Tab-separated table of C-alpha atoms in Angstrom:
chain	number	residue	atom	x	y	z
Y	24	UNK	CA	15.537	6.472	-72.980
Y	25	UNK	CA	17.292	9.839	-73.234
Y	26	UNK	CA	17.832	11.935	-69.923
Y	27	UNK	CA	18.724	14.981	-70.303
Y	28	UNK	CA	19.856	17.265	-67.287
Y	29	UNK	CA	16.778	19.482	-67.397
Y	30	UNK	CA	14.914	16.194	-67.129
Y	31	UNK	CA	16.803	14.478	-64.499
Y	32	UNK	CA	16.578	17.440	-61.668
Y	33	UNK	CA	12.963	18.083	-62.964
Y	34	UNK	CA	12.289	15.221	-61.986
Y	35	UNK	CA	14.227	16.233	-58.730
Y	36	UNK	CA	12.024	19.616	-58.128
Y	37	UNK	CA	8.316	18.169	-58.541
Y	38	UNK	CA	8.920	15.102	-56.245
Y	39	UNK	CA	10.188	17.729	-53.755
Y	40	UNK	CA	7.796	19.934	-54.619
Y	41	UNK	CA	5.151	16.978	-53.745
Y	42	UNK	CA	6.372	15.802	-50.280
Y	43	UNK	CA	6.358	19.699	-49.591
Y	44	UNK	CA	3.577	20.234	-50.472
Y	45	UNK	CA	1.826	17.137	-48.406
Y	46	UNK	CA	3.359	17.929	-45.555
Y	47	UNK	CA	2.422	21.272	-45.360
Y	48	UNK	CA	-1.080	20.215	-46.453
Y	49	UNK	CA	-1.028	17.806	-43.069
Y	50	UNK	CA	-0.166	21.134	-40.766
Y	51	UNK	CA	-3.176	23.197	-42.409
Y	52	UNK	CA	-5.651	19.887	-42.045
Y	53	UNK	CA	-4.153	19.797	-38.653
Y	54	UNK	CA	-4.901	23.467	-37.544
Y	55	UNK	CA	-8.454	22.581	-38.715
Y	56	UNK	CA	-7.895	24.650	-41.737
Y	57	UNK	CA	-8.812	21.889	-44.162
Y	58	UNK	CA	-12.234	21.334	-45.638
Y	59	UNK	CA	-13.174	17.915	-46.269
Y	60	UNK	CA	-11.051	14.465	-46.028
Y	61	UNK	CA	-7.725	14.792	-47.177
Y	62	UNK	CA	-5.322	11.641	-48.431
Y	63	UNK	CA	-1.534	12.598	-48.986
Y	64	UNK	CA	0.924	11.081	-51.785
Y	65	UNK	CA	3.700	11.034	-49.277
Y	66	UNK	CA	5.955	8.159	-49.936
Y	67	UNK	CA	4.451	7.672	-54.037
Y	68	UNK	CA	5.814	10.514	-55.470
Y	69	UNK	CA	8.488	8.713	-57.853
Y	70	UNK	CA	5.162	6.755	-59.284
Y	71	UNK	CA	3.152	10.177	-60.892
Y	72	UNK	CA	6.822	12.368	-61.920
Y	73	UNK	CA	8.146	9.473	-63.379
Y	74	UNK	CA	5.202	8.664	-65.229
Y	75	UNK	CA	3.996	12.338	-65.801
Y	76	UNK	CA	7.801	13.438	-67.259
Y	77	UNK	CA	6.748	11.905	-69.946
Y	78	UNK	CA	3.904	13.708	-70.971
Y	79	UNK	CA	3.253	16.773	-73.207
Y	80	UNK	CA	1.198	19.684	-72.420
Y	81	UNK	CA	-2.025	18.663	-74.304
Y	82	UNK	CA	-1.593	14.818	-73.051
Y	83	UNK	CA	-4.184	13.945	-70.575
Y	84	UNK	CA	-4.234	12.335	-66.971
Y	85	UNK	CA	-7.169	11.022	-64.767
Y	86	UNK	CA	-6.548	10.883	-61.024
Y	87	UNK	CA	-7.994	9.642	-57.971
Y	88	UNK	CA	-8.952	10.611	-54.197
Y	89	UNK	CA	-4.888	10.689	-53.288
Y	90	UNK	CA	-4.307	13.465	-56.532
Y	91	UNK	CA	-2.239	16.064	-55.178
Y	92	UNK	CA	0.908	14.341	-56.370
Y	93	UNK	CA	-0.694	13.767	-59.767
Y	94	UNK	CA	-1.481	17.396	-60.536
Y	95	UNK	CA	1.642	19.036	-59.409
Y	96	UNK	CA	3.779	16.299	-61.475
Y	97	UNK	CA	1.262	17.002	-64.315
Y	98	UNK	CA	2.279	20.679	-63.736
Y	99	UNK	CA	-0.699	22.261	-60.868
Y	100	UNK	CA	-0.278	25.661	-59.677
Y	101	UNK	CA	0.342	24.795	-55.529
Y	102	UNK	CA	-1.350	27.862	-54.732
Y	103	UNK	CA	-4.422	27.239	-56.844
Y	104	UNK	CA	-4.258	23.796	-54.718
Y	105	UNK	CA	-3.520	24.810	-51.883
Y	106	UNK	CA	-6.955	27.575	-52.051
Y	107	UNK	CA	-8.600	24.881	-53.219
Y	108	UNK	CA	-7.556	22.494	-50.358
Y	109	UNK	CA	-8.880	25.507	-48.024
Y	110	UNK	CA	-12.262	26.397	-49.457
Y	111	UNK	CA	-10.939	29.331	-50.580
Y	112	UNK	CA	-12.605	31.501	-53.812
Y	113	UNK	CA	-9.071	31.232	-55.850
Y	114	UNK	CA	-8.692	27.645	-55.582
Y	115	UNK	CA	-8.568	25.326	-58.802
Y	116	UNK	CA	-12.824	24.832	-58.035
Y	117	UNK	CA	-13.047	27.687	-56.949
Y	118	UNK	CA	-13.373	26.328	-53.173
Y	119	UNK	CA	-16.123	24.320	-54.054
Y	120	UNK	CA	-14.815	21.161	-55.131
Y	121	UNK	CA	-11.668	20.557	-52.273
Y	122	UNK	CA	-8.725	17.923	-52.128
Y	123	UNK	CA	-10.220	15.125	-54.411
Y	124	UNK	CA	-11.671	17.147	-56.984
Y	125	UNK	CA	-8.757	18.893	-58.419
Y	126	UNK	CA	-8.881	19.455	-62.321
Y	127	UNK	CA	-7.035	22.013	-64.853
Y	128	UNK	CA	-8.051	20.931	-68.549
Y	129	UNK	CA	-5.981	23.403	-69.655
Y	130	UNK	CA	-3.079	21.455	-68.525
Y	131	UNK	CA	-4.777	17.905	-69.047
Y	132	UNK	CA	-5.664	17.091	-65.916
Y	133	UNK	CA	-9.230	15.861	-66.222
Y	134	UNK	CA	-9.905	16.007	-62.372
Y	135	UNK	CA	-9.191	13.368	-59.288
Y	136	UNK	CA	-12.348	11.215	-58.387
Y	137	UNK	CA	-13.408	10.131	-54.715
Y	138	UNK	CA	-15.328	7.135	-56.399
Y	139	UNK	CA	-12.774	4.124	-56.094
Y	140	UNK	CA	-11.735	3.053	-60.191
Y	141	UNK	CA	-14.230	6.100	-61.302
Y	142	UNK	CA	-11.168	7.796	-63.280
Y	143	UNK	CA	-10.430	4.269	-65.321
Y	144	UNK	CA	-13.417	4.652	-68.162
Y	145	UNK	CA	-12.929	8.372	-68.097
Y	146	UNK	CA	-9.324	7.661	-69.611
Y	147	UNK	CA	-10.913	5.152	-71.788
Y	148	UNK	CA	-13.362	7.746	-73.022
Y	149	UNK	CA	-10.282	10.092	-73.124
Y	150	UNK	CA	-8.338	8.339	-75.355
Y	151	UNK	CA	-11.411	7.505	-77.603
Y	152	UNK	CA	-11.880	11.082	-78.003
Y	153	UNK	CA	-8.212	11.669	-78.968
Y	154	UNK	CA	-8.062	9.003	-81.523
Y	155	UNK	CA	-11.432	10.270	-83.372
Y	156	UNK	CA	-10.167	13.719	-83.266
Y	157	UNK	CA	-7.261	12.297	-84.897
Y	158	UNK	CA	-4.467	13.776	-82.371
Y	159	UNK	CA	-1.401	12.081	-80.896
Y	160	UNK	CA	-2.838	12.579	-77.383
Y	161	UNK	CA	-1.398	9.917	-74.528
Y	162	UNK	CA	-3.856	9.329	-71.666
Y	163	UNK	CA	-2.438	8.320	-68.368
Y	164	UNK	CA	-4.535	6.596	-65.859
Y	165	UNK	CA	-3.695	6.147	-62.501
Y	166	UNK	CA	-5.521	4.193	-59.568
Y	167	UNK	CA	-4.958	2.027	-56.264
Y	168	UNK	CA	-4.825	-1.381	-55.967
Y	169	UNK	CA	-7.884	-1.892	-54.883
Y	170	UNK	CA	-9.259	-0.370	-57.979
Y	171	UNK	CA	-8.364	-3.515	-59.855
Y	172	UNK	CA	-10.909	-5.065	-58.309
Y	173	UNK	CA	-13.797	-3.535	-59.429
Y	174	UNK	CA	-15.901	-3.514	-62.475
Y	175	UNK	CA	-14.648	-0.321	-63.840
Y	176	UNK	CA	-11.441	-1.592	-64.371
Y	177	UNK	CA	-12.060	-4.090	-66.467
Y	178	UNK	CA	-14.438	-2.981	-68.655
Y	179	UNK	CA	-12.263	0.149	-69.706
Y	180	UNK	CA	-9.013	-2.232	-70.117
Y	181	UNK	CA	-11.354	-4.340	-72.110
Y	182	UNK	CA	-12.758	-1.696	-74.177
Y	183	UNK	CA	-9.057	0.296	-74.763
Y	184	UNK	CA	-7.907	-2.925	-75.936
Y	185	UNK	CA	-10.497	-3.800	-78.441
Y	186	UNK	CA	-10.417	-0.106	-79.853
Y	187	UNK	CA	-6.524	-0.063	-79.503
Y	188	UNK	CA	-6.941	3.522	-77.717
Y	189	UNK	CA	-3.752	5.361	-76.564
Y	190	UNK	CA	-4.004	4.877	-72.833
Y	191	UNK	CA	-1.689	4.153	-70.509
Y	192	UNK	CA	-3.248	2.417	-67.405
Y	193	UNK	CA	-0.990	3.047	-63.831
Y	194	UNK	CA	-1.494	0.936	-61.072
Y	195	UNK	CA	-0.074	2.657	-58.067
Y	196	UNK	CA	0.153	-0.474	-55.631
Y	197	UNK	CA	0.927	0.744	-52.826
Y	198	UNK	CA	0.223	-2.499	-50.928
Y	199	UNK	CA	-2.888	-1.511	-48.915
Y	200	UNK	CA	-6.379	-0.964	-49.702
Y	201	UNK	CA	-7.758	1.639	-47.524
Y	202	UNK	CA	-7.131	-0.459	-44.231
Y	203	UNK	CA	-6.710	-3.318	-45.647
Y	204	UNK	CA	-3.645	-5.711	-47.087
Y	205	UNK	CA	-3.938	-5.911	-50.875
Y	206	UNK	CA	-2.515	-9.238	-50.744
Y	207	UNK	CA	-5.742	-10.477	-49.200
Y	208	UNK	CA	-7.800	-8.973	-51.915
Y	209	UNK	CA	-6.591	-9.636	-55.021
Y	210	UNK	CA	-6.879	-12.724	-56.438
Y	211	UNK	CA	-3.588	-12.855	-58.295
Y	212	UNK	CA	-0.166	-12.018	-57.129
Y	213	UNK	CA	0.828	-9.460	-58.829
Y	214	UNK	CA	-1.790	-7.147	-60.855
Y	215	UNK	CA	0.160	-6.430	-63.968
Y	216	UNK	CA	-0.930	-10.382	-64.591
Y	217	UNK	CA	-4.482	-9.172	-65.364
Y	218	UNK	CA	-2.980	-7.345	-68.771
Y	219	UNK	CA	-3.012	-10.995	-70.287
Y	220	UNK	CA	-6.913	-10.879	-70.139
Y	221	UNK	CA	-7.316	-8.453	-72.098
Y	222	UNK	CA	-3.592	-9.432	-74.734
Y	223	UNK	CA	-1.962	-5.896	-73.855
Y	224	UNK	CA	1.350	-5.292	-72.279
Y	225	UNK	CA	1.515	-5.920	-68.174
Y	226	UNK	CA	4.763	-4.380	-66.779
Y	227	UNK	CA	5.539	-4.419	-63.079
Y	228	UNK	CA	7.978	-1.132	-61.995
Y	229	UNK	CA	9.667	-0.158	-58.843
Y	230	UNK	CA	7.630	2.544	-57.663
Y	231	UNK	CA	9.830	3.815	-55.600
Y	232	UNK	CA	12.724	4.424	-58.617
Y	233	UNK	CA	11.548	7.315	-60.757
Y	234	UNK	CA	13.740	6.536	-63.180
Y	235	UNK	CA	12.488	2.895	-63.804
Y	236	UNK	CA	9.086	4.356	-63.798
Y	237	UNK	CA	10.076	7.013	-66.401
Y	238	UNK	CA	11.596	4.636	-68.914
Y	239	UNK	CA	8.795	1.873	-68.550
Y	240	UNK	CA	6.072	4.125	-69.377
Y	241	UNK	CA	7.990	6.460	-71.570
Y	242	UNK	CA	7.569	3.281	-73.505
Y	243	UNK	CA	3.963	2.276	-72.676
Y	244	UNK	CA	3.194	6.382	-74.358
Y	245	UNK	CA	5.332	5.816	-77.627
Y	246	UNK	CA	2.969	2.630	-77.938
Y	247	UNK	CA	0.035	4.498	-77.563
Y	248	UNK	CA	1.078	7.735	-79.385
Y	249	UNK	CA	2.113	5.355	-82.657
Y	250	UNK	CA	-1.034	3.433	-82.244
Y	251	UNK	CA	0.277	0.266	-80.832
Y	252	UNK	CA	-3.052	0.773	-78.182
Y	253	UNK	CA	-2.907	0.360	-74.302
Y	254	UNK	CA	-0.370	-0.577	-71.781
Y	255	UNK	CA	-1.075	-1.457	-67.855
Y	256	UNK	CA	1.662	-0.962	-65.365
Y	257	UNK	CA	1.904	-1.632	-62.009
Y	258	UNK	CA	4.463	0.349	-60.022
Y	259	UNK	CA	5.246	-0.912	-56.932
Y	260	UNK	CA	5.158	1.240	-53.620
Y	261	UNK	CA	3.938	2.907	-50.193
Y	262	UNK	CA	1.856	5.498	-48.581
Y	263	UNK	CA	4.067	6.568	-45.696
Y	264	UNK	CA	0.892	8.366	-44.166
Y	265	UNK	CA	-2.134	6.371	-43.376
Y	266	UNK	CA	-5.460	6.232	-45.842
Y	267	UNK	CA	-6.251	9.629	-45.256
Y	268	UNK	CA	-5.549	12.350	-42.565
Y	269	UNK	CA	-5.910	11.433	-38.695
Y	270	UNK	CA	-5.501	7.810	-39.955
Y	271	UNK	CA	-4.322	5.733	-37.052
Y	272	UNK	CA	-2.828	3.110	-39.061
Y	273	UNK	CA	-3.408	0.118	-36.463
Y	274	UNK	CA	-3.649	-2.664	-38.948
Y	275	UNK	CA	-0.049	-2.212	-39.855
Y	276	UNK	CA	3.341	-2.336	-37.531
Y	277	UNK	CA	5.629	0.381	-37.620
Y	278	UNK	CA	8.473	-1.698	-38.009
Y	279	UNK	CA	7.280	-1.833	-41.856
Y	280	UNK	CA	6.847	1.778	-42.512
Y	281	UNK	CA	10.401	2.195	-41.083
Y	282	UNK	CA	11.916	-0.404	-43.244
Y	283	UNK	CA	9.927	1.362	-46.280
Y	284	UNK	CA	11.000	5.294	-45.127
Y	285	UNK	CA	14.719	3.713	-45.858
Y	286	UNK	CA	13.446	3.244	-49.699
Y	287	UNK	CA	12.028	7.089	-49.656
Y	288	UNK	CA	12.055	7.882	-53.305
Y	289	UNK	CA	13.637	11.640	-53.287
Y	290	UNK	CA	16.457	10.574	-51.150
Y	291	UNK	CA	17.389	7.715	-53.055
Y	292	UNK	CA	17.049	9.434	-56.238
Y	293	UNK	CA	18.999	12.343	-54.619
Y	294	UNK	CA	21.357	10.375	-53.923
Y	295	UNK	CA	21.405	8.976	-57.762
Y	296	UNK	CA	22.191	13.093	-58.972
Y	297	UNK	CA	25.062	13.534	-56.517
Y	298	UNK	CA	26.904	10.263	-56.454
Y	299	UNK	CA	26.212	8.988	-60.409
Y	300	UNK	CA	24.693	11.252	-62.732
Y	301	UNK	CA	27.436	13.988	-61.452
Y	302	UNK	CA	25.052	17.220	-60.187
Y	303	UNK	CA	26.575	18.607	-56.959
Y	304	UNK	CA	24.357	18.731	-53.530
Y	305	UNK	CA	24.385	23.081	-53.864
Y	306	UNK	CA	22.626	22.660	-57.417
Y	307	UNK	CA	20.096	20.047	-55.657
Y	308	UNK	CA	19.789	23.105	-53.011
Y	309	UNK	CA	19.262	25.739	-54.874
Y	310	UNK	CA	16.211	23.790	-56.422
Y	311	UNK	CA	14.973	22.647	-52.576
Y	312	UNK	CA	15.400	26.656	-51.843
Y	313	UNK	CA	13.089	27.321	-54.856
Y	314	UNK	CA	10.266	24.870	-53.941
Y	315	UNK	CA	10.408	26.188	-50.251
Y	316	UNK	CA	9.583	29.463	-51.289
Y	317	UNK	CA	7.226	28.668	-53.904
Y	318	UNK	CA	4.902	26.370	-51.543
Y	319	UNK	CA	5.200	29.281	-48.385
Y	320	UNK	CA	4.076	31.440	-51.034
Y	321	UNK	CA	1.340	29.219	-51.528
Y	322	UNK	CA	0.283	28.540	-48.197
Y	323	UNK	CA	0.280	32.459	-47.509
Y	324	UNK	CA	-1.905	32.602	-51.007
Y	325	UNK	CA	-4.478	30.230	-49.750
Y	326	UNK	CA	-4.928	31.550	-45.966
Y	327	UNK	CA	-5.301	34.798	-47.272
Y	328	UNK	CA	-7.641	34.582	-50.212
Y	329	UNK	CA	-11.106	35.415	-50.309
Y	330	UNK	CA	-14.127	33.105	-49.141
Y	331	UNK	CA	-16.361	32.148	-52.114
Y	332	UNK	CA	-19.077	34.200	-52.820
Y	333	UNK	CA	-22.407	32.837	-51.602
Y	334	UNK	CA	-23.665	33.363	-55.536
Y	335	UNK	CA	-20.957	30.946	-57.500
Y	336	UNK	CA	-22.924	28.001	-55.408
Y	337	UNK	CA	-25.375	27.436	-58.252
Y	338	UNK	CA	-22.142	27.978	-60.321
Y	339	UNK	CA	-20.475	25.272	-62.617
Y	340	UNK	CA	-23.037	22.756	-62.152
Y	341	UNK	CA	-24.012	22.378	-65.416
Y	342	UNK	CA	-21.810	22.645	-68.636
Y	343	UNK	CA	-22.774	25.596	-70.947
């Protein structure tokens, strides 16, 4: 696939952008800031700006309880987020909905779920709508491991494949569900396998290369968008941070997260743009300057917008 230069360092600014923005997200839960649980994409963020650089505006993505990297690689305002993330009257929800309910259908992002495989008939029913409406719309659905597992997921792969809907389902494997090995639930080695159950394409990606994931689904959405129906792709990774926030991570050593913090994503890649694809570290910088500033702004956004209202609570519960 083409890669252009504004694609390539892109690519470059909204993984940055996304470990920024997590860690910074860790301080405020820390400081007690936070409302609500809170589970960080540190360590995935090659898996949603790979797969997400291929998207257009109106093209669609369903998330899940670990979103944050999904929306800003979709294109999320950090400082709607980070209100949000903070209860805070400006947020995405308007403070009402917090870290796992992020959604901007202006932008396609049809929300992150807390329900585990929740967002995997959503995209089916997504997809559906685009091909009645007659549009080239792409869905992109991402989910855990442990996802695979439940009913959800197969009765949307089924369905997209009967119907031949443009979906394109992403496994983010990143090798443990919740606190437990995904090795010791699943019942196959690999979960790309499961695509033959259902006769669509199963690719398996190295999560951790944004460029592999960028040209293996950049193919999975020009099947969809021509009609050739639904792909599944697993991608490969880690969560460098435990299941959620204050996670203390005793069921794995640290031995393994070290030996997976040598494969960090942005480094790697950064190291791609300087030594191969011929950008020079102060361009890199100037980009790392920009996303430093734009996230402080954010942060300063969120701790010093308003509380909501008392009257929105009855607010948005219904659709009009």
């Amino acid at each position: 696939m083409e890669r252009s230069k504004e694609t390539l360092l892109d690519m470059y600014e909204k993984m940055y952008k996304i470990r920024l923005f997590e860690d910074n997200a860790v301080k405020l839960f820390n400081q007690g800031l936070v409302r609500g649980p809170m589970h960080v994409y540190t360590g995935e963020e090659a898996v949603a700006v790979g797969a997400c650089s291929n998207l257009n505006n109106d093209d669609l993505i369903t998330s899940t309880h670990r979103g944050h990297g999904h929306c800003i690689a979709k294109g999320g305002l950090v400082d709607k987020m980070a209100a949000e993330l903070l209860a805070k009257g400006t947020g995405y929800c308007k403070g009402k909905g917090g870290s796992m309910h992020i959604a901007d259908p202006d932008i396609g992002i049809l929300g992150a779920n807390g329900i585990v495989g929740a967002g995997l008939p959503i995209a089916a029913g997504s997809a559906l709508s685009s091909k009645m409406r007659g549009t080239d719309q792409v869905t992109i659905c991402f989910f855990g491991d442990g996802a695979t597992n439940e009913g959800s997921f197969h009765e949307a792969l089924n369905m997209a494949a009967i119907w031949d809907l443009p979906v394109v389902f992403v496994c983010e494997n990143n090798l443990y569900g919740l606190t437990g090995p995904a090795d010791e639930m699943l019942s196959v080695k690999d979960v790309a396998s499961r695509a033959a159950s259902y006769d669509i394409p199963g690719v398996i990606v190295d999560g951790n290369d944004v460029l592999d994931v960028y040209e293996t689904v950049g193919e999975a959405v020009k099947r969809a968008r021509n009609g050739g129906g639904p792909s599944l792709i697993e991608a490969k990774t880690y969560r460098i941070k435990g299941h959620f926030v204050g996670d203390p991570c005793v069921y794995r050593d640290e031995e393994e997260v070290e030996k997976w913090k040598k494969r960090c994503p942005i480094k790697n890649y950064k190291n791609y743009l300087i030594e191969t694809a011929g950008f020079t570290s102060e361009e890199l910088a100037e980009i790392e300057e920009k996303v430093e500033n734009e996230v402080e702004a954010a942060v300063k956004f969120a701790k010093e917008s308003p509380d909501p209202e008392l009257e929105v609570v009855f607010e948005d519960v219904f659709s009009k």
